[in-house]
Amino acid sequence: MSFRFFSDKNRSVHLGPYPLERFARGGQPDLSTLAPFEPMSFHRPEDPQNLVNAMDDYQAMMDVIRDGVVNPTQSTIPEDGTARAEHLKSFGYFSDAAMVGAGKLHDDVRLKTPVTNPAIDRLAEALRTRQTKTLASGIDMIMADLKESIEAPPA
């Protein structure tokens, strides 16, 4: 049994269940001390017992689904940055996130070239040539969605 510390009965959805707006805002951190970006690798040939090796195919599937079919319906995006942040935060809370924050991303912190998972090509080939070997309920729908996502043009 649990009880609520804070009531969200009269709170706007974008504020979420906790009064995070009471926290003092901090300054911009020094990003120059961060290590340069390196893409994640799920390949550890020097350590075959490592669990990371088993995650390679699953991460490729997640990357395909995340980058897959895009809803063609264009929604209205607010011009006002504050309203846009409130919409994003509201969706985060709708998706059951405990805490959501939003901030500006400047061009100098964006990747110059996008990173793609090299395992996606191997997964695409396997989906084209392999037969599903499980009788699990719904697997045919999942595999069909995965194939559709792989064949979708880049968003």
Tab-separated table of N, CA and C in Angstrom:
chain	number	residue	atom	x	y	z
A	1	MET	N	0.844	-1.177	0.000
A	1	MET	CA	0.000	0.000	0.000
A	1	MET	C	0.888	1.238	0.000
A	2	SER	N	0.520	2.216	-0.798
A	2	SER	CA	1.312	3.439	-0.849
A	2	SER	C	0.399	4.647	-0.710
A	3	PHE	N	0.997	5.754	-0.377
A	3	PHE	CA	0.236	6.993	-0.290
A	3	PHE	C	1.040	8.091	-0.971
A	4	ARG	N	0.339	9.139	-1.372
A	4	ARG	CA	0.971	10.227	-2.107
A	4	ARG	C	1.504	11.281	-1.142
A	5	PHE	N	2.717	11.742	-1.421
A	5	PHE	CA	3.282	12.842	-0.650
A	5	PHE	C	2.773	14.176	-1.185
A	6	PHE	N	2.525	14.222	-2.500
A	6	PHE	CA	2.094	15.453	-3.147
A	6	PHE	C	0.838	15.172	-3.964
A	7	SER	N	-0.113	16.062	-3.889
A	7	SER	CA	-1.324	15.920	-4.695
A	7	SER	C	-1.111	16.622	-6.032
A	8	ASP	N	-1.514	15.960	-7.116
A	8	ASP	CA	-1.429	16.610	-8.425
A	8	ASP	C	-2.825	16.947	-8.948
A	9	LYS	N	-3.784	16.975	-8.037
A	9	LYS	CA	-5.175	17.226	-8.412
A	9	LYS	C	-5.334	18.559	-9.144
A	10	ASN	N	-4.691	19.600	-8.667
A	10	ASN	CA	-4.846	20.934	-9.258
A	10	ASN	C	-3.602	21.383	-10.024
A	11	ARG	N	-2.742	20.439	-10.391
A	11	ARG	CA	-1.504	20.796	-11.102
A	11	ARG	C	-1.677	20.604	-12.600
A	12	SER	N	-1.036	21.459	-13.366
A	12	SER	CA	-1.008	21.272	-14.816
A	12	SER	C	-0.247	19.990	-15.119
A	13	VAL	N	-0.617	19.333	-16.200
A	13	VAL	CA	-0.008	18.044	-16.539
A	13	VAL	C	1.493	18.176	-16.750
A	14	HIS	N	1.949	19.272	-17.365
A	14	HIS	CA	3.374	19.416	-17.661
A	14	HIS	C	4.224	19.578	-16.407
A	15	LEU	N	3.610	19.855	-15.267
A	15	LEU	CA	4.373	19.997	-14.029
A	15	LEU	C	4.656	18.654	-13.371
A	16	GLY	N	3.907	17.622	-13.738
A	16	GLY	CA	4.163	16.298	-13.195
A	16	GLY	C	3.713	16.156	-11.756
A	17	PRO	N	3.951	14.986	-11.167
A	17	PRO	CA	3.445	14.709	-9.826
A	17	PRO	C	4.264	15.334	-8.696
A	18	TYR	N	5.503	15.715	-8.959
A	18	TYR	CA	6.363	16.260	-7.904
A	18	TYR	C	6.627	17.742	-8.148
A	19	PRO	N	6.746	18.542	-7.088
A	19	PRO	CA	6.975	19.981	-7.263
A	19	PRO	C	8.440	20.308	-7.597
A	20	LEU	N	8.897	19.839	-8.751
A	20	LEU	CA	10.288	20.057	-9.150
A	20	LEU	C	10.583	21.520	-9.422
A	21	GLU	N	9.539	22.301	-9.699
A	21	GLU	CA	9.746	23.722	-9.989
A	21	GLU	C	10.262	24.482	-8.771
A	22	ARG	N	10.221	23.866	-7.612
A	22	ARG	CA	10.743	24.503	-6.393
A	22	ARG	C	12.269	24.457	-6.327
A	23	PHE	N	12.887	23.555	-7.098
A	23	PHE	CA	14.347	23.468	-7.090
A	23	PHE	C	14.956	24.705	-7.731
A	24	ALA	N	16.084	25.137	-7.193
A	24	ALA	CA	16.805	26.256	-7.800
A	24	ALA	C	17.479	25.770	-9.077
A	25	ARG	N	17.487	26.616	-10.090
A	25	ARG	CA	18.147	26.251	-11.343
A	25	ARG	C	19.649	26.418	-11.180
A	26	GLY	N	20.378	25.476	-11.758
A	26	GLY	CA	21.833	25.541	-11.713
A	26	GLY	C	22.381	26.224	-12.953
A	27	GLY	N	23.649	26.518	-12.927
A	27	GLY	CA	24.300	27.124	-14.082
A	27	GLY	C	24.623	26.085	-15.137
A	28	GLN	N	25.096	26.553	-16.272
A	28	GLN	CA	25.479	25.657	-17.367
A	28	GLN	C	26.751	24.909	-16.962
A	29	PRO	N	26.774	23.580	-17.028
A	29	PRO	CA	27.992	22.837	-16.672
A	29	PRO	C	29.083	23.042	-17.719
A	30	ASP	N	30.319	22.822	-17.317
A	30	ASP	CA	31.453	22.935	-18.233
A	30	ASP	C	31.543	21.654	-19.055
A	31	LEU	N	31.137	21.727	-20.319
A	31	LEU	CA	31.112	20.546	-21.181
A	31	LEU	C	32.471	20.238	-21.792
A	32	SER	N	33.435	21.135	-21.621
A	32	SER	CA	34.754	20.905	-22.220
A	32	SER	C	35.506	19.769	-21.528
A	33	THR	N	35.088	19.397	-20.332
A	33	THR	CA	35.772	18.329	-19.598
A	33	THR	C	35.263	16.934	-19.976
A	34	LEU	N	34.203	16.872	-20.784
A	34	LEU	CA	33.659	15.572	-21.183
A	34	LEU	C	34.572	14.880	-22.181
A	35	ALA	N	34.607	13.569	-22.103
A	35	ALA	CA	35.374	12.782	-23.077
A	35	ALA	C	34.686	12.880	-24.434
A	36	PRO	N	35.442	12.758	-25.520
A	36	PRO	CA	34.803	12.798	-26.842
A	36	PRO	C	33.828	11.637	-27.017
A	37	PHE	N	32.811	11.864	-27.829
A	37	PHE	CA	31.772	10.860	-28.049
A	37	PHE	C	32.330	9.653	-28.786
A	38	GLU	N	31.963	8.466	-28.312
A	38	GLU	CA	32.292	7.220	-29.003
A	38	GLU	C	31.016	6.394	-29.092
A	39	PRO	N	30.693	5.872	-30.279
A	39	PRO	CA	29.489	5.040	-30.393
A	39	PRO	C	29.593	3.800	-29.506
A	40	MET	N	28.448	3.360	-28.985
A	40	MET	CA	28.430	2.150	-28.163
A	40	MET	C	28.665	0.927	-29.022
A	41	SER	N	29.369	-0.018	-28.458
A	41	SER	CA	29.594	-1.279	-29.148
A	41	SER	C	29.074	-2.406	-28.267
A	42	PHE	N	28.358	-3.321	-28.883
A	42	PHE	CA	27.847	-4.479	-28.156
A	42	PHE	C	28.622	-5.720	-28.566
A	43	HIS	N	29.881	-5.521	-28.824
A	43	HIS	CA	30.753	-6.601	-29.287
A	43	HIS	C	31.986	-6.639	-28.390
A	44	ARG	N	32.175	-7.707	-27.652
A	44	ARG	CA	33.339	-7.877	-26.784
A	44	ARG	C	33.998	-9.215	-27.113
A	45	PRO	N	34.696	-9.328	-28.257
A	45	PRO	CA	35.296	-10.615	-28.630
A	45	PRO	C	36.348	-11.092	-27.631
A	46	GLU	N	36.994	-10.163	-26.927
A	46	GLU	CA	38.017	-10.548	-25.955
A	46	GLU	C	37.408	-11.134	-24.684
A	47	ASP	N	36.095	-10.961	-24.506
A	47	ASP	CA	35.405	-11.456	-23.318
A	47	ASP	C	34.099	-12.138	-23.741
A	48	PRO	N	34.174	-13.382	-24.254
A	48	PRO	CA	32.979	-14.040	-24.804
A	48	PRO	C	31.886	-14.317	-23.770
A	49	GLN	N	32.218	-14.322	-22.486
A	49	GLN	CA	31.223	-14.578	-21.446
A	49	GLN	C	30.442	-13.317	-21.068
A	50	ASN	N	30.859	-12.173	-21.584
A	50	ASN	CA	30.234	-10.904	-21.230
A	50	ASN	C	28.800	-10.851	-21.757
A	51	LEU	N	27.887	-10.407	-20.911
A	51	LEU	CA	26.479	-10.295	-21.278
A	51	LEU	C	26.259	-9.326	-22.441
A	52	VAL	N	27.130	-8.353	-22.583
A	52	VAL	CA	27.000	-7.357	-23.652
A	52	VAL	C	26.959	-8.027	-25.021
A	53	ASN	N	27.703	-9.111	-25.203
A	53	ASN	CA	27.705	-9.821	-26.485
A	53	ASN	C	26.307	-10.322	-26.857
A	54	ALA	N	25.535	-10.725	-25.880
A	54	ALA	CA	24.183	-11.233	-26.143
A	54	ALA	C	23.205	-10.112	-26.465
A	55	MET	N	23.568	-8.878	-26.170
A	55	MET	CA	22.664	-7.753	-26.374
A	55	MET	C	22.720	-7.182	-27.785
A	56	ASP	N	23.673	-7.594	-28.595
A	56	ASP	CA	23.903	-6.998	-29.911
A	56	ASP	C	22.665	-7.053	-30.801
A	57	ASP	N	22.084	-8.240	-30.981
A	57	ASP	CA	20.907	-8.380	-31.843
A	57	ASP	C	19.698	-7.641	-31.279
A	58	TYR	N	19.522	-7.691	-29.972
A	58	TYR	CA	18.376	-7.025	-29.359
A	58	TYR	C	18.493	-5.509	-29.485
A	59	GLN	N	19.703	-4.979	-29.316
A	59	GLN	CA	19.882	-3.536	-29.471
A	59	GLN	C	19.639	-3.124	-30.914
A	60	ALA	N	20.042	-3.956	-31.862
A	60	ALA	CA	19.771	-3.666	-33.274
A	60	ALA	C	18.264	-3.608	-33.519
A	61	MET	N	17.513	-4.543	-32.926
A	61	MET	CA	16.051	-4.522	-33.074
A	61	MET	C	15.458	-3.244	-32.491
A	62	MET	N	15.931	-2.847	-31.321
A	62	MET	CA	15.424	-1.623	-30.697
A	62	MET	C	15.755	-0.396	-31.553
A	63	ASP	N	16.958	-0.364	-32.120
A	63	ASP	CA	17.344	0.756	-32.981
A	63	ASP	C	16.468	0.821	-34.223
A	64	VAL	N	16.158	-0.340	-34.801
A	64	VAL	CA	15.298	-0.387	-35.993
A	64	VAL	C	13.904	0.120	-35.657
A	65	ILE	N	13.348	-0.340	-34.553
A	65	ILE	CA	11.994	0.070	-34.171
A	65	ILE	C	11.961	1.562	-33.860
A	66	ARG	N	12.972	2.064	-33.169
A	66	ARG	CA	13.014	3.486	-32.818
A	66	ARG	C	13.122	4.356	-34.063
A	67	ASP	N	13.826	3.879	-35.072
A	67	ASP	CA	14.048	4.648	-36.293
A	67	ASP	C	13.081	4.271	-37.406
A	68	GLY	N	12.165	3.357	-37.158
A	68	GLY	CA	11.320	2.752	-38.191
A	68	GLY	C	10.242	3.639	-38.761
A	69	VAL	N	9.086	3.064	-38.959
A	69	VAL	CA	7.979	3.728	-39.630
A	69	VAL	C	7.561	4.975	-38.848
A	70	VAL	N	7.439	6.078	-39.567
A	70	VAL	CA	7.062	7.355	-38.961
A	70	VAL	C	5.624	7.664	-39.343
A	71	ASN	N	4.853	8.116	-38.386
A	71	ASN	CA	3.472	8.501	-38.653
A	71	ASN	C	3.470	9.670	-39.636
A	72	PRO	N	2.781	9.549	-40.768
A	72	PRO	CA	2.810	10.616	-41.770
A	72	PRO	C	2.023	11.865	-41.373
A	73	THR	N	1.197	11.772	-40.343
A	73	THR	CA	0.408	12.924	-39.916
A	73	THR	C	1.316	13.960	-39.268
A	74	GLN	N	1.278	15.167	-39.785
A	74	GLN	CA	2.068	16.253	-39.218
A	74	GLN	C	1.229	16.973	-38.168
A	75	SER	N	1.729	17.063	-36.972
A	75	SER	CA	1.030	17.768	-35.907
A	75	SER	C	1.487	19.214	-35.869
A	76	THR	N	0.696	20.030	-35.222
A	76	THR	CA	1.062	21.429	-35.053
A	76	THR	C	2.060	21.528	-33.906
A	77	ILE	N	3.181	22.162	-34.166
A	77	ILE	CA	4.205	22.343	-33.141
A	77	ILE	C	4.172	23.803	-32.716
A	78	PRO	N	4.023	24.075	-31.430
A	78	PRO	CA	3.956	25.469	-30.986
A	78	PRO	C	5.244	26.228	-31.328
A	79	GLU	N	5.091	27.462	-31.764
A	79	GLU	CA	6.248	28.318	-32.048
A	79	GLU	C	6.946	28.721	-30.754
A	80	ASP	N	6.158	28.921	-29.708
A	80	ASP	CA	6.693	29.347	-28.423
A	80	ASP	C	7.470	28.206	-27.773
A	81	GLY	N	8.722	28.457	-27.424
A	81	GLY	CA	9.572	27.427	-26.823
A	81	GLY	C	9.039	26.900	-25.502
A	82	THR	N	8.442	27.775	-24.707
A	82	THR	CA	7.890	27.343	-23.420
A	82	THR	C	6.721	26.387	-23.630
A	83	ALA	N	5.828	26.728	-24.546
A	83	ALA	CA	4.685	25.845	-24.834
A	83	ALA	C	5.171	24.513	-25.388
A	84	ARG	N	6.205	24.550	-26.229
A	84	ARG	CA	6.762	23.313	-26.794
A	84	ARG	C	7.339	22.438	-25.682
A	85	ALA	N	8.061	23.053	-24.745
A	85	ALA	CA	8.629	22.303	-23.620
A	85	ALA	C	7.518	21.710	-22.753
A	86	GLU	N	6.442	22.472	-22.553
A	86	GLU	CA	5.324	21.956	-21.758
A	86	GLU	C	4.677	20.752	-22.437
A	87	HIS	N	4.567	20.788	-23.774
A	87	HIS	CA	4.009	19.642	-24.501
A	87	HIS	C	4.905	18.415	-24.348
A	88	LEU	N	6.219	18.611	-24.504
A	88	LEU	CA	7.157	17.491	-24.367
A	88	LEU	C	7.107	16.895	-22.963
A	89	LYS	N	7.090	17.774	-21.962
A	89	LYS	CA	7.047	17.296	-20.586
A	89	LYS	C	5.734	16.578	-20.292
A	90	SER	N	4.633	17.100	-20.804
A	90	SER	CA	3.337	16.443	-20.608
A	90	SER	C	3.356	15.040	-21.195
A	91	PHE	N	3.942	14.901	-22.391
A	91	PHE	CA	4.018	13.572	-22.996
A	91	PHE	C	4.910	12.651	-22.165
A	92	GLY	N	5.994	13.183	-21.622
A	92	GLY	CA	6.859	12.374	-20.765
A	92	GLY	C	6.108	11.842	-19.558
A	93	TYR	N	5.312	12.691	-18.922
A	93	TYR	CA	4.528	12.237	-17.771
A	93	TYR	C	3.415	11.286	-18.200
A	94	PHE	N	2.817	11.526	-19.375
A	94	PHE	CA	1.810	10.609	-19.910
A	94	PHE	C	2.424	9.227	-20.131
A	95	SER	N	3.708	9.199	-20.488
A	95	SER	CA	4.419	7.937	-20.729
A	95	SER	C	4.986	7.346	-19.444
A	96	ASP	N	4.532	7.836	-18.303
A	96	ASP	CA	4.876	7.314	-16.977
A	96	ASP	C	6.297	7.607	-16.518
A	97	ALA	N	6.924	8.650	-17.045
A	97	ALA	CA	8.222	9.052	-16.510
A	97	ALA	C	7.992	9.688	-15.137
A	98	ALA	N	8.889	9.436	-14.196
A	98	ALA	CA	8.736	10.002	-12.858
A	98	ALA	C	9.075	11.490	-12.847
A	99	MET	N	10.125	11.874	-13.591
A	99	MET	CA	10.539	13.274	-13.668
A	99	MET	C	10.954	13.588	-15.097
A	100	VAL	N	10.602	14.774	-15.571
A	100	VAL	CA	10.925	15.180	-16.934
A	100	VAL	C	11.470	16.596	-16.899
A	101	GLY	N	12.512	16.831	-17.671
A	101	GLY	CA	13.057	18.174	-17.818
A	101	GLY	C	13.265	18.474	-19.286
A	102	ALA	N	13.337	19.737	-19.628
A	102	ALA	CA	13.563	20.141	-21.015
A	102	ALA	C	14.530	21.314	-21.020
A	103	GLY	N	15.329	21.386	-22.051
A	103	GLY	CA	16.278	22.488	-22.179
A	103	GLY	C	16.684	22.672	-23.625
A	104	LYS	N	17.379	23.758	-23.896
A	104	LYS	CA	17.825	24.042	-25.261
A	104	LYS	C	19.027	23.180	-25.612
A	105	LEU	N	19.052	22.706	-26.859
A	105	LEU	CA	20.215	22.007	-27.405
A	105	LEU	C	20.835	22.908	-28.458
A	106	HIS	N	22.043	23.324	-28.225
A	106	HIS	CA	22.734	24.179	-29.186
A	106	HIS	C	23.403	23.312	-30.246
A	107	ASP	N	23.644	23.887	-31.406
A	107	ASP	CA	24.216	23.133	-32.525
A	107	ASP	C	25.577	22.520	-32.202
A	108	ASP	N	26.359	23.160	-31.332
A	108	ASP	CA	27.696	22.636	-31.045
A	108	ASP	C	27.677	21.357	-30.204
A	109	VAL	N	26.535	20.982	-29.636
A	109	VAL	CA	26.460	19.730	-28.875
A	109	VAL	C	25.805	18.608	-29.676
A	110	ARG	N	25.412	18.886	-30.894
A	110	ARG	CA	24.828	17.857	-31.762
A	110	ARG	C	25.940	17.119	-32.490
A	111	LEU	N	25.685	15.847	-32.825
A	111	LEU	CA	26.655	15.062	-33.586
A	111	LEU	C	26.770	15.628	-34.995
A	112	LYS	N	27.986	15.678	-35.500
A	112	LYS	CA	28.207	16.168	-36.874
A	112	LYS	C	27.652	15.172	-37.890
A	113	THR	N	27.838	13.881	-37.624
A	113	THR	CA	27.291	12.838	-38.496
A	113	THR	C	26.517	11.849	-37.625
A	114	PRO	N	25.384	11.362	-38.111
A	114	PRO	CA	24.604	10.416	-37.303
A	114	PRO	C	25.327	9.084	-37.140
A	115	VAL	N	25.047	8.414	-36.048
A	115	VAL	CA	25.641	7.112	-35.752
A	115	VAL	C	24.596	6.040	-36.048
A	116	THR	N	24.992	5.027	-36.783
A	116	THR	CA	24.089	3.904	-37.037
A	116	THR	C	24.698	2.636	-36.456
A	117	ASN	N	23.847	1.761	-36.017
A	117	ASN	CA	24.271	0.494	-35.439
A	117	ASN	C	24.655	-0.454	-36.579
A	118	PRO	N	25.910	-0.926	-36.630
A	118	PRO	CA	26.314	-1.822	-37.715
A	118	PRO	C	25.584	-3.167	-37.696
A	119	ALA	N	25.001	-3.534	-36.578
A	119	ALA	CA	24.278	-4.809	-36.492
A	119	ALA	C	22.938	-4.760	-37.230
A	120	ILE	N	22.467	-3.568	-37.592
A	120	ILE	CA	21.179	-3.453	-38.290
A	120	ILE	C	21.237	-4.127	-39.655
A	121	ASP	N	22.347	-3.967	-40.377
A	121	ASP	CA	22.469	-4.608	-41.693
A	121	ASP	C	22.414	-6.128	-41.574
A	122	ARG	N	23.092	-6.663	-40.567
A	122	ARG	CA	23.074	-8.111	-40.338
A	122	ARG	C	21.659	-8.578	-39.972
A	123	LEU	N	20.972	-7.788	-39.165
A	123	LEU	CA	19.599	-8.113	-38.779
A	123	LEU	C	18.672	-8.080	-39.995
A	124	ALA	N	18.832	-7.088	-40.854
A	124	ALA	CA	17.990	-6.984	-42.056
A	124	ALA	C	18.174	-8.203	-42.947
A	125	GLU	N	19.418	-8.628	-43.120
A	125	GLU	CA	19.692	-9.812	-43.942
A	125	GLU	C	19.073	-11.060	-43.310
A	126	ALA	N	19.184	-11.184	-42.001
A	126	ALA	CA	18.610	-12.341	-41.307
A	126	ALA	C	17.088	-12.359	-41.443
A	127	LEU	N	16.460	-11.199	-41.369
A	127	LEU	CA	15.005	-11.146	-41.502
A	127	LEU	C	14.547	-11.496	-42.913
A	128	ARG	N	15.365	-11.164	-43.906
A	128	ARG	CA	15.016	-11.491	-45.292
A	128	ARG	C	15.173	-12.980	-45.583
A	129	THR	N	16.108	-13.636	-44.915
A	129	THR	CA	16.464	-15.006	-45.295
A	129	THR	C	16.072	-16.077	-44.285
A	130	ARG	N	15.802	-15.715	-43.042
A	130	ARG	CA	15.545	-16.707	-42.000
A	130	ARG	C	14.063	-16.910	-41.747
A	131	GLN	N	13.714	-18.097	-41.334
A	131	GLN	CA	12.345	-18.421	-40.938
A	131	GLN	C	12.265	-18.343	-39.412
A	132	THR	N	11.184	-17.790	-38.874
A	132	THR	CA	11.000	-17.719	-37.427
A	132	THR	C	10.866	-19.125	-36.865
A	133	LYS	N	11.606	-19.408	-35.775
A	133	LYS	CA	11.638	-20.766	-35.219
A	133	LYS	C	10.888	-20.871	-33.899
A	134	THR	N	9.924	-20.018	-33.684
A	134	THR	CA	9.184	-20.085	-32.432
A	134	THR	C	7.689	-20.116	-32.719
A	135	LEU	N	6.957	-20.699	-31.824
A	135	LEU	CA	5.506	-20.741	-31.946
A	135	LEU	C	4.850	-19.770	-30.967
A	136	ALA	N	5.641	-18.848	-30.433
A	136	ALA	CA	5.118	-17.898	-29.456
A	136	ALA	C	3.987	-17.077	-30.072
A	137	SER	N	2.976	-16.845	-29.277
A	137	SER	CA	1.812	-16.099	-29.743
A	137	SER	C	2.207	-14.672	-30.114
A	138	GLY	N	1.806	-14.259	-31.305
A	138	GLY	CA	2.045	-12.883	-31.732
A	138	GLY	C	3.391	-12.626	-32.365
A	139	ILE	N	4.271	-13.640	-32.428
A	139	ILE	CA	5.615	-13.409	-32.957
A	139	ILE	C	5.569	-13.007	-34.427
A	140	ASP	N	4.581	-13.522	-35.175
A	140	ASP	CA	4.491	-13.160	-36.588
A	140	ASP	C	4.185	-11.674	-36.760
A	141	MET	N	3.365	-11.111	-35.864
A	141	MET	CA	3.073	-9.672	-35.910
A	141	MET	C	4.313	-8.859	-35.571
A	142	ILE	N	5.044	-9.300	-34.557
A	142	ILE	CA	6.259	-8.591	-34.157
A	142	ILE	C	7.275	-8.615	-35.286
A	143	MET	N	7.465	-9.776	-35.890
A	143	MET	CA	8.434	-9.891	-36.987
A	143	MET	C	7.995	-9.063	-38.194
A	144	ALA	N	6.701	-9.020	-38.481
A	144	ALA	CA	6.203	-8.204	-39.593
A	144	ALA	C	6.454	-6.724	-39.328
A	145	ASP	N	6.223	-6.275	-38.085
A	145	ASP	CA	6.499	-4.877	-37.731
A	145	ASP	C	7.980	-4.568	-37.855
A	146	LEU	N	8.817	-5.504	-37.427
A	146	LEU	CA	10.258	-5.314	-37.510
A	146	LEU	C	10.708	-5.210	-38.964
A	147	LYS	N	10.191	-6.091	-39.814
A	147	LYS	CA	10.533	-6.036	-41.244
A	147	LYS	C	10.078	-4.722	-41.867
A	148	GLU	N	8.878	-4.275	-41.507
A	148	GLU	CA	8.362	-3.011	-42.035
A	148	GLU	C	9.233	-1.839	-41.583
A	149	SER	N	9.682	-1.875	-40.333
A	149	SER	CA	10.539	-0.807	-39.817
A	149	SER	C	11.882	-0.780	-40.526
A	150	ILE	N	12.438	-1.955	-40.811
A	150	ILE	CA	13.731	-2.016	-41.497
A	150	ILE	C	13.615	-1.474	-42.913
A	151	GLU	N	12.500	-1.767	-43.572
A	151	GLU	CA	12.329	-1.350	-44.961
A	151	GLU	C	11.883	0.098	-45.095
A	152	ALA	N	11.514	0.744	-43.987
A	152	ALA	CA	11.055	2.134	-44.042
A	152	ALA	C	12.214	3.055	-44.404
A	153	PRO	N	11.941	4.110	-45.166
A	153	PRO	CA	13.007	5.067	-45.479
A	153	PRO	C	13.443	5.798	-44.212
A	154	PRO	N	14.689	6.253	-44.157
A	154	PRO	CA	15.163	6.969	-42.969
A	154	PRO	C	14.320	8.208	-42.694
A	155	ALA	N	14.047	8.454	-41.428
A	155	ALA	CA	13.217	9.609	-41.047
A	155	ALA	C	14.034	10.877	-41.006
